[in-house]
Coordinates of C-alpha atoms and ligand atoms in Angstrom, one line a residue:
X1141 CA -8.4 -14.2 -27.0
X1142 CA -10.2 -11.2 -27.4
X1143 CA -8.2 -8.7 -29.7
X1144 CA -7.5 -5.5 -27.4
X1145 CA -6.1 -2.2 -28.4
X1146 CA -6.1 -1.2 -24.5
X1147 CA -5.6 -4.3 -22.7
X1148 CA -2.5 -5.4 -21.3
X1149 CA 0.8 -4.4 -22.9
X1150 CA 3.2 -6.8 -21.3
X1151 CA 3.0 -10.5 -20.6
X1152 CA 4.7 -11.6 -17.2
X1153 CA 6.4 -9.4 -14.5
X1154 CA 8.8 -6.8 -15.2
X1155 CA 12.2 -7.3 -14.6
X1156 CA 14.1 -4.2 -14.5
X1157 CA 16.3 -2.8 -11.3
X1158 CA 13.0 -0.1 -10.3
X1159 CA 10.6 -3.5 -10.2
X1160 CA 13.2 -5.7 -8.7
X1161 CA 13.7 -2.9 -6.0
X1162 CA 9.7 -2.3 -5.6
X1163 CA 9.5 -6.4 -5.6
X1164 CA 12.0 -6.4 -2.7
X1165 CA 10.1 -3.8 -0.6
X1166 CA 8.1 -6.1 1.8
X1167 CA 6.7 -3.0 3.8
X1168 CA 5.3 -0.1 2.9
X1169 CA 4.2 2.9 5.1
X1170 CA 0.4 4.3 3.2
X1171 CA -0.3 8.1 4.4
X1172 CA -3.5 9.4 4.2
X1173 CA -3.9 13.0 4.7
X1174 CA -6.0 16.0 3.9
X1175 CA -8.9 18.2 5.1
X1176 CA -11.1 15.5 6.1
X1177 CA -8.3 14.7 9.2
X1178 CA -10.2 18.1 10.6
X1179 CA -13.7 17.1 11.3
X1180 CA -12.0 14.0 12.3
X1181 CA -15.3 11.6 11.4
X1182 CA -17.4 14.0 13.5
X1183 CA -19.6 17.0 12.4
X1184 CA -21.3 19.1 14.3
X1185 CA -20.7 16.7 16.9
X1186 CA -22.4 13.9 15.2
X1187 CA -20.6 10.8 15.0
X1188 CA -20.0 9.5 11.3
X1189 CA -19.0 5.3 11.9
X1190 CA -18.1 5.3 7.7
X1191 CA -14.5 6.0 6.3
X1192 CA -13.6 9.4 7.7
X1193 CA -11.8 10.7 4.3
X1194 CA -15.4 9.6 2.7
X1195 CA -17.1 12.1 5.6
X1196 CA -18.2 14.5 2.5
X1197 CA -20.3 11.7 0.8
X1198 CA -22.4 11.2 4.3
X1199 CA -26.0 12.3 3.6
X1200 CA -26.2 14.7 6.6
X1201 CA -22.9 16.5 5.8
X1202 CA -23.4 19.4 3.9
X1203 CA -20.9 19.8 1.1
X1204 CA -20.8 23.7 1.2
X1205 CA -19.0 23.1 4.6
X1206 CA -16.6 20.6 3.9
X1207 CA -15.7 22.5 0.9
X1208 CA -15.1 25.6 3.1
X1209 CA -13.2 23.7 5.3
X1210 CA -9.6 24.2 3.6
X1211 CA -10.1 27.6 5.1
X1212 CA -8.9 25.9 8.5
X1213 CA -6.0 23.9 7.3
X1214 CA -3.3 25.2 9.3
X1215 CA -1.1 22.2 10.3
X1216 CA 1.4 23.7 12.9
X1217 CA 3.0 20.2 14.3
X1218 CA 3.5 19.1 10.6
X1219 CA 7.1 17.9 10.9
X1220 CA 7.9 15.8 7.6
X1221 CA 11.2 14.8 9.1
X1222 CA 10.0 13.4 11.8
X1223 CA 7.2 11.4 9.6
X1224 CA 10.1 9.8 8.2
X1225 CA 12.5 9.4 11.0
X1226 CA 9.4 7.4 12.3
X1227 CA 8.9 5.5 9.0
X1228 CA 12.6 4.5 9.1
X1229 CA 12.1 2.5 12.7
X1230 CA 9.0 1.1 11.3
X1231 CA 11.2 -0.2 8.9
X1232 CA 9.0 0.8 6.1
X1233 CA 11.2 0.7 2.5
X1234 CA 8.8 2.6 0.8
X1235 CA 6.1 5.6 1.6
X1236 CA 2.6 6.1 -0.6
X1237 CA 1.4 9.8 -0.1
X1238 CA -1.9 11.4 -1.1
X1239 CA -1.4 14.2 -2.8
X1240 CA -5.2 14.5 -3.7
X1241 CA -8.0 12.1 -2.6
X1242 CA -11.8 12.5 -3.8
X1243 CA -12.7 15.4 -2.1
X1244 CA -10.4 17.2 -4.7
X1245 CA -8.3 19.1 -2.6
X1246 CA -4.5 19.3 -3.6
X1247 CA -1.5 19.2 -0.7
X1248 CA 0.4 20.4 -3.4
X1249 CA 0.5 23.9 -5.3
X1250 CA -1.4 22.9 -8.4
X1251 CA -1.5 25.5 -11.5
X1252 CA -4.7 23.8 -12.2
X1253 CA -6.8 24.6 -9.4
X1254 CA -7.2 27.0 -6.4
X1255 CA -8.5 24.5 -4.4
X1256 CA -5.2 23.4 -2.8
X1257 CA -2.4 24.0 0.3
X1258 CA -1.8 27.6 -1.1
X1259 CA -5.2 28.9 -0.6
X1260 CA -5.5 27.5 3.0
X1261 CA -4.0 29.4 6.2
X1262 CA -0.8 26.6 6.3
X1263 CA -0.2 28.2 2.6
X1264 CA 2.9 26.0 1.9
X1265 CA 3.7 22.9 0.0
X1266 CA 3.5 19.3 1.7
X1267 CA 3.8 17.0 -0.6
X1268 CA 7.6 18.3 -1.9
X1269 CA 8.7 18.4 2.2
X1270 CA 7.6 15.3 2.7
X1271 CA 9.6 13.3 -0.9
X1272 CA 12.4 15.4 0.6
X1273 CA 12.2 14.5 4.0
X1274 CA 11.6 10.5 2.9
X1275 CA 14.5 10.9 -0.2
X1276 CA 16.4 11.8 2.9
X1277 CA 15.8 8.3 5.0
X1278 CA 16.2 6.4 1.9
X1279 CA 12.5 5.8 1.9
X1280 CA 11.3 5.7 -1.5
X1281 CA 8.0 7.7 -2.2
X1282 CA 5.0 7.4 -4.6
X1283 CA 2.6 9.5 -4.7
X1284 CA -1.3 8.2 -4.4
X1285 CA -3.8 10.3 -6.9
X1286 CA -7.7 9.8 -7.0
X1287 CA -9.1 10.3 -10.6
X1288 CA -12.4 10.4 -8.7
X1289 CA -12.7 14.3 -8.2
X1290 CA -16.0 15.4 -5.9
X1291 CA -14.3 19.8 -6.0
X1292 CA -13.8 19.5 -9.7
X1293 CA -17.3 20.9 -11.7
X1294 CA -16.3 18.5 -14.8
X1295 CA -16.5 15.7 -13.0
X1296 CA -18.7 12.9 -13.9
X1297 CA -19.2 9.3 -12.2
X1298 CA -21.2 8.4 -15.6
X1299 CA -21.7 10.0 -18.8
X1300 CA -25.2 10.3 -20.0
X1301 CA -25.6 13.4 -21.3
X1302 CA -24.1 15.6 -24.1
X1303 CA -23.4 18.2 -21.3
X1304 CA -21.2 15.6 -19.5
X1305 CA -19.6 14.7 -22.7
X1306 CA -18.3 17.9 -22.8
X1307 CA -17.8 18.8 -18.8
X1308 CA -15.7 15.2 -19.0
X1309 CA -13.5 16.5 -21.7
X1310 CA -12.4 19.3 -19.5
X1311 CA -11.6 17.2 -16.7
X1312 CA -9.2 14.6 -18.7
X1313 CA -7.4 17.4 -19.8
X1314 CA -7.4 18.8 -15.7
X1315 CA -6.4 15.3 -14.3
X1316 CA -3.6 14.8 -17.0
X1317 CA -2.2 18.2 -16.1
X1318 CA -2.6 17.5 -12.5
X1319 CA -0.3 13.9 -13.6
X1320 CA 2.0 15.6 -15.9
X1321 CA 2.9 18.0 -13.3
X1322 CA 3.0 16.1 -10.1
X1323 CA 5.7 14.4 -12.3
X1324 CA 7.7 17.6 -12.8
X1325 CA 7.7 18.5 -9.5
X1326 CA 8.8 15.5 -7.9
X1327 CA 10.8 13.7 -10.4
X1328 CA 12.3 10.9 -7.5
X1329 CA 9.0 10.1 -6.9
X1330 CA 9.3 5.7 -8.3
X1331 CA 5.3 5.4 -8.9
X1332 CA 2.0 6.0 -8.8
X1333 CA -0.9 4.7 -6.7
X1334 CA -4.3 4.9 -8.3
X1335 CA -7.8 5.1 -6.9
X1336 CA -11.2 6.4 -7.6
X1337 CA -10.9 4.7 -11.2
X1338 CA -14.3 2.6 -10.7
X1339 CA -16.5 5.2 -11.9
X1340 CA -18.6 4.6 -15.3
X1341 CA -17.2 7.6 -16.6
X1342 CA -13.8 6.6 -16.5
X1343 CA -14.0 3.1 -17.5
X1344 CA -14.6 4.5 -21.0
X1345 CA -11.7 6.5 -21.2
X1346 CA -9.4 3.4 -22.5
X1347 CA -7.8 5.2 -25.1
X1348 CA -7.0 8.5 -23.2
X1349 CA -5.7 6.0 -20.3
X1350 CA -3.7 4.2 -22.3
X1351 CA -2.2 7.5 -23.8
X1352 CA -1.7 9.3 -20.5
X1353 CA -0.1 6.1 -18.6
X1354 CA 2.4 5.8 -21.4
X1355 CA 3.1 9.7 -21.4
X1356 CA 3.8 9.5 -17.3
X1357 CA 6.2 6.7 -18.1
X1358 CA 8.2 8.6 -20.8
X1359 CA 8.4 11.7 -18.2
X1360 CA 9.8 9.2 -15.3
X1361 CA 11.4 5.8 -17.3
X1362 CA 10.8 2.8 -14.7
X1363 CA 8.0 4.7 -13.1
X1364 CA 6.0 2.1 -11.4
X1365 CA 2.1 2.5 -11.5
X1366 CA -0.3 -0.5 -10.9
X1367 CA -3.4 -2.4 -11.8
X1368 CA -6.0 0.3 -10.5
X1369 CA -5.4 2.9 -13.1
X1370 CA -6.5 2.1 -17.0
X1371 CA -9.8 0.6 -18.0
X1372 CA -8.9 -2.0 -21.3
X1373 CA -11.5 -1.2 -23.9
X1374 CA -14.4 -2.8 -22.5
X1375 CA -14.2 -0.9 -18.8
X1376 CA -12.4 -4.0 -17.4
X1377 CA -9.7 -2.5 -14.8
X1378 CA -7.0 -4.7 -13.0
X1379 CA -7.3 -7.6 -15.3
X1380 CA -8.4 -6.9 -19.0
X1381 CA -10.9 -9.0 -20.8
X1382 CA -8.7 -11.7 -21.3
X1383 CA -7.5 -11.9 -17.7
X1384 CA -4.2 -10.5 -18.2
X1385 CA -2.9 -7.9 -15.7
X1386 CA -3.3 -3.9 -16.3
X1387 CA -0.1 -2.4 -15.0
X1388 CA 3.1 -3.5 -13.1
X1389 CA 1.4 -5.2 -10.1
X1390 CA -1.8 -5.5 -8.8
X1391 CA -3.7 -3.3 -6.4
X1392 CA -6.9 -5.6 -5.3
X1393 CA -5.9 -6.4 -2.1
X1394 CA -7.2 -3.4 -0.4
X1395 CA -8.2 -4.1 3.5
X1396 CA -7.8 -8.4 2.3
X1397 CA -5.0 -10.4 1.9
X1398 CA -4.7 -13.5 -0.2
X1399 CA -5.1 -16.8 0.8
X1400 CA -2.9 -18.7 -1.1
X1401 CA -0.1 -18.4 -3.5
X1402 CA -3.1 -19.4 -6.2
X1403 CA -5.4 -16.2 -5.0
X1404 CA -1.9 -13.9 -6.6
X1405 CA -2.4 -15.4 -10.0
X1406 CA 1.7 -15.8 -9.5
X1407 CA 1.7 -11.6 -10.0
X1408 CA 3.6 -8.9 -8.1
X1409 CA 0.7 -7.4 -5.8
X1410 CA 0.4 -5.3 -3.2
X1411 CA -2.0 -5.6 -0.1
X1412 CA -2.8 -1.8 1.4
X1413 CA -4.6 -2.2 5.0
X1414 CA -6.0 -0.1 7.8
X1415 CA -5.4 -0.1 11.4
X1416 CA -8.9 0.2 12.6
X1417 CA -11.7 -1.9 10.3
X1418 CA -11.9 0.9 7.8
X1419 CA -10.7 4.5 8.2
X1420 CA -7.5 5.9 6.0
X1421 CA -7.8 9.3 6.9
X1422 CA -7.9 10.4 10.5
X1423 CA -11.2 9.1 12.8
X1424 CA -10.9 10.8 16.2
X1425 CA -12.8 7.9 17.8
X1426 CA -11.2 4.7 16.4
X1427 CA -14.7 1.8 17.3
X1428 CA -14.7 -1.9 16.4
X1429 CA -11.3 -3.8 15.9
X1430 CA -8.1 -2.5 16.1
X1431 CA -5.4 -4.6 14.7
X1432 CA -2.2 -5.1 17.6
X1433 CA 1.1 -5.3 16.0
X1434 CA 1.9 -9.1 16.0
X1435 CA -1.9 -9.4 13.8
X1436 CA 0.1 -6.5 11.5
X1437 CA 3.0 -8.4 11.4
X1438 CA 1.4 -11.8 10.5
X1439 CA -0.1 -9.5 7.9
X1440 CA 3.3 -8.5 6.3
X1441 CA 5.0 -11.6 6.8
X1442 CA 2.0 -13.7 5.3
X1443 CA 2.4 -10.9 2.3
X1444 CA 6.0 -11.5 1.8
X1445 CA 5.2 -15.3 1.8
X1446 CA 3.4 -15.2 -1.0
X1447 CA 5.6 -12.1 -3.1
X1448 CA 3.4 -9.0 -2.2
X1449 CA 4.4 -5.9 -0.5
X1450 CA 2.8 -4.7 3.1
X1451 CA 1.6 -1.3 2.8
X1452 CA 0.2 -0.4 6.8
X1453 CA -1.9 2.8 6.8
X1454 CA -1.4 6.1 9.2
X1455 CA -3.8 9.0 9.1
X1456 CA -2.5 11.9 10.7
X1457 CA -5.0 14.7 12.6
X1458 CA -5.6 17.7 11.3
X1459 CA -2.7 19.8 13.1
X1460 CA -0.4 17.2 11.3
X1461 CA 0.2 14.9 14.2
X1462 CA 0.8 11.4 14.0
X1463 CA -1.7 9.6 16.7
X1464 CA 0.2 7.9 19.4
X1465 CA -1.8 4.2 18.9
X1466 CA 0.1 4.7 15.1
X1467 CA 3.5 5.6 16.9
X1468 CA 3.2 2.7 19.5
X1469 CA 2.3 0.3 16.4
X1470 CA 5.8 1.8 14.4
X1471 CA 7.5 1.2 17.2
X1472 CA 6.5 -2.4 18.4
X1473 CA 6.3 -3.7 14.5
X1474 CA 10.1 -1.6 14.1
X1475 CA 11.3 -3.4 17.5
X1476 CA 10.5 -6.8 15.8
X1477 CA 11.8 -5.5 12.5
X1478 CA 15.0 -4.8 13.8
X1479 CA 15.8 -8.2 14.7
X1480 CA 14.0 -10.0 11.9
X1481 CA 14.0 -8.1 8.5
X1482 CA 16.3 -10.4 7.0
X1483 CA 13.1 -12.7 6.6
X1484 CA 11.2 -9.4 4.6
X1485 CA 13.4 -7.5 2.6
X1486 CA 14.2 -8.6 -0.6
X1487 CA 12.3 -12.2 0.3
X1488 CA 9.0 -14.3 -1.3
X1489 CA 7.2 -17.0 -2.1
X1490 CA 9.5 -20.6 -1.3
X1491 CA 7.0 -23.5 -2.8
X1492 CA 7.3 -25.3 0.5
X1493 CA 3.8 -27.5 1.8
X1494 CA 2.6 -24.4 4.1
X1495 CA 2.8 -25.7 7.8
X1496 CA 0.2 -24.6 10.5
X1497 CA 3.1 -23.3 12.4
X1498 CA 3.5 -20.1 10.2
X1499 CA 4.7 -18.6 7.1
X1500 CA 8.1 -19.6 5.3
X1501 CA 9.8 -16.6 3.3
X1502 CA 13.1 -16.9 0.7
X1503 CA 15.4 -14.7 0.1
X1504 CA 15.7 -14.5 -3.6
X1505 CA 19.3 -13.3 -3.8
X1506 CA 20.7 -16.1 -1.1
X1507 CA 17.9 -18.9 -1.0
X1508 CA 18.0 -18.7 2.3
X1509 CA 14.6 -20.4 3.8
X1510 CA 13.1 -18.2 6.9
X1511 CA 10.5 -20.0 8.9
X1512 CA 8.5 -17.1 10.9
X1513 CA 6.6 -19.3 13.6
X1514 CA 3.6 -17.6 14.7
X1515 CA 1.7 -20.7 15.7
X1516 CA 4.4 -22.6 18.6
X1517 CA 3.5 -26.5 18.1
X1518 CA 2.7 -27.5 21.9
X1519 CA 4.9 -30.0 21.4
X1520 CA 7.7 -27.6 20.7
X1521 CA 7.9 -29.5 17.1
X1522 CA 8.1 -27.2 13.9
X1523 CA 7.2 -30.1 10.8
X1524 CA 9.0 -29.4 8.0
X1525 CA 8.4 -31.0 4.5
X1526 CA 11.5 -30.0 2.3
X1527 CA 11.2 -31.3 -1.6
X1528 CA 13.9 -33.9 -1.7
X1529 CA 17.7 -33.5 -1.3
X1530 CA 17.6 -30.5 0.2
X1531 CA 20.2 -30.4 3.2
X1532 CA 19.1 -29.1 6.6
X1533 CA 22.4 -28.8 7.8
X1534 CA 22.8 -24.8 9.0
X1535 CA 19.7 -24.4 10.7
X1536 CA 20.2 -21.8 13.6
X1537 CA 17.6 -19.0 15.4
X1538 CA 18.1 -15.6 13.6
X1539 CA 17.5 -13.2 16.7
X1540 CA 20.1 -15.7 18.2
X1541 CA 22.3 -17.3 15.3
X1542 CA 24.6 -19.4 18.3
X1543 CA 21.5 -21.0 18.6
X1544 CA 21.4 -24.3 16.1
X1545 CA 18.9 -26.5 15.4
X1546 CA 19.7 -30.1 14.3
X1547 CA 16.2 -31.2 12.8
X1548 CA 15.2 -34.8 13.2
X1549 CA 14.1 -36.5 10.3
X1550 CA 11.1 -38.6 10.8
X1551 CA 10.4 -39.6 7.5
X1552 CA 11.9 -39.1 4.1
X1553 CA 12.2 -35.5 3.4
X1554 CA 10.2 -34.5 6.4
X1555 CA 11.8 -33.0 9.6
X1556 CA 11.1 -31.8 13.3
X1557 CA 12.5 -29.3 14.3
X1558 CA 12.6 -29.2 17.9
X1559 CA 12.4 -25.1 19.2
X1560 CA 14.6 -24.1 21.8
X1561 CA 13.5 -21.6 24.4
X1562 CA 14.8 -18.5 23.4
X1563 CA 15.0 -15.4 25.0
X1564 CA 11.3 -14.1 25.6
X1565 CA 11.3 -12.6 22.1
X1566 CA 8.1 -10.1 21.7
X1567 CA 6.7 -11.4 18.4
X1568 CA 7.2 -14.7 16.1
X1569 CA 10.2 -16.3 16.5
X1570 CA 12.6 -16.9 13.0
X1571 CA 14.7 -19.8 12.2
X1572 CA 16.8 -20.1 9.4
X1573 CA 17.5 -22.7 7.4
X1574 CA 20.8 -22.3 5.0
X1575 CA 20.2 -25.4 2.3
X1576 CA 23.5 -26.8 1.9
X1577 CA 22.8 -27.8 -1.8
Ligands
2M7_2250 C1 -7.0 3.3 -0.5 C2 -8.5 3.4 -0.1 N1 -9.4 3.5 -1.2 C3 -10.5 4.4 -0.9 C4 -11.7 3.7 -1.1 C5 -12.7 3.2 -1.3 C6 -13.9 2.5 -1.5 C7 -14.8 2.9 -2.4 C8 -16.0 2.3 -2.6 C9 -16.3 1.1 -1.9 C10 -15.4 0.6 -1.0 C11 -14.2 1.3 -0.8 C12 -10.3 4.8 0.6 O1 -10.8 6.0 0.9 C13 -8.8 4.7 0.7 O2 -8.2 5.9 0.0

């Protein structure tokens, strides 16, 4: 292997209670907010079809004015509470915030820069409403930082100059001050999302990385941060040059999923994803796909299957309103989680042969198998291959538990199991299966 002084520090997952509990998450609520909700992918009443919190980087937007636009940020429906009220009948465990995203600008009042919530018309802090508002609902909250920093003037994508050198010193020393005291001020924030690490510039900075990470988890013990963060010593990121995980989990699944248990190299990972094709922060004219909420429940429950975490996006408009095709998705994927969360929280990977019928998920604490049946055999017959010895003896209908299953065995350690109408339940159907030894 090749000797790192930046690579990964730890072998295999971590196993204390703050992992444990982010490992037992299943869904996550992502919330992507800032100025770039009030042009709204529009300018000047041009359409912009890209990202719509990237709407600064499109050619025919003129920077000055996006930069002028926290002069308009005056979010008067902004109701935290009711953000997490919503996030609590989604069903969401945890809730990833931005406090800044590449444009620069802070939703927080940062010693370390003007260009932040104080200096606009609203005036007021959102980030420390909004941990108090999700501490509140027992959703746990991490906060989301991009190193990537288009308002600050040290900021470099790559270094090629002396003068960048130098401009680049400045800005570690602004972006570990902007760490450092986004951990002072919200000290129950569990972790810390990373992006905009993919620049050049940053994939040098191993050693300052390496330094800062460690000083973020001496200021918060447990603190959870993931794969997207540090660069190992030659600018690799997620996996170092020996193909051992950066970080407590991995963060490559952004708008993908893996495909098989394989694709997670057996790590903790989560997958973030997008409602529409590809717009985190708020589009006023959503075009192309939009997922419906059995697709994002597929999406969680094939996450769980295969021990990640289901982080579903919202991007709310620039008064601070949450769009209504958002609240009708909470509310449909929060209906089916009401019945059916059993088979997410605190459940993964069960080494099962994967059935065209769906997903299966175990709960780690009970072993109890969940089969989530997306796929309704015409024949009615779920096939079941169980390793041997297992006993299907308590099978039963988890929306309906009276109803049990008595699964037919039609050859040595391979079952039917024969679905019984149930009541015209919206979404996949769950049956349980309690192995009796
Ligand atoms: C979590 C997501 N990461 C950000 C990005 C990106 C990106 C950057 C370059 C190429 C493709 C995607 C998006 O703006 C959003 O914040």
């Amino acid at each position: 292997s090749i000797a790192l002084e930046h690579g990964s520090h730890r072998l295999g997952k971590r196993t204390d209670e703050m992992m444990q509990t982010w490992r037992n998450y299943g869904l996550g609520q992502f919330i992507h907010w800032g100025l770039y909700a009030i042009p709204g992918g529009h300018w000047e009443g041009k359409y912009y079809g890209g990202a719509a919190e990237w709407i600064r980087s499109w050619k025919d937007m003129p920077n000055e004015a996006y930069d002028e636009l926290y002069k308009e940020f005056d979010p008067q429906n902004f109701d935290p509470r009711a953000w997490a009220k919503q996030a609590k009948s989604l069903g969401a465990k945890y809730m990833i915030i931005t406090t800044k995203h590449h444009d620069g600008f802070c939703l927080w009042p940062s010693e370390y820069t003007d260009y932040d919530v104080t200096n606009s018309p609203y005036g007021k802090d959102i980030i420390g409403p909004l941990v108090e508002a999700y501490d509140a609902e027992g959703i746990d909250v991490y906060l989301y930082f991009s190193v990537m920093d288009w308002n600050h003037l040290g900021y470099r994508s790559k270094l090629e100059t002396e003068e960048d050198r130098e401009a680049y010193e400045g800005f570690k020393e602004f972006t570990r001050n902007q760490l450092l005291e986004l951990l002072d001020l919200y000290p129950t924030t569990k972790g810390l999302w990373f992006d905009g690490t993919w620049d050049a510039a940053w994939k040098e900075q191993a050693a300052f990385a390496d330094k800062l990470e460690t000083e973020m988890r001496e200021k918060i013990p447990g603190l959870i941060i993931g794969s997207r963060f540090r660069p190992d010593d030659y600018g690799n990121r997620h996996f170092d040059s020996n193909g051992d995980l950066m970080g407590d989990y991995e963060q490559g699944w952004e708008r993908k999923l893996p495909e098989t248990f394989e694709d997670t190299k057996g790590n903790d990972w989560d997958c973030v994803m997008t409602v529409p094709e590809n717009q985190w922060g708020y589009h006023s004219d959503w075009r192309g796909h939009v997922k419906t909420s059995f697709e994002l429940i597929e999406m969680l429950v094939k996450s769980v299957s295969l021990n990640g975490n289901f982080v579903m996006n919202f991007g709310p408009d620039g008064q601070g309103s949450i769009r209504e095709e958002e609240t009708k998705l909470a509310a449909e994927i929060g209906d089916w989680m009401d019945v059916n969360h059993e088979a997410i929280y605190g459940c993964g990977y069960l080494d099962w042969k994967k059935q065209d019928w769906g997903y299966y998920t175990k709960n780690r604490e009970t072993g109890k198998v969940y089969m989530v049946v997306f796929n309704r055999p015409l024949n009615g017959a779920l096939r079941v291959k169980t390793p041997s010895k297992i006993g299907l003896e308590k099978v039963y209908s988890l929306k309906e538990p009276s109803v049990t299953y008595e699964p037919e065995e039609v050859h040595k350690d391979e079952y039917f199991i024969h679905l019984k109408e149930s009541k015209t339940s919206k979404g996949p159907v769950v049956i349980v299966i309690e192995p009796t030894k």
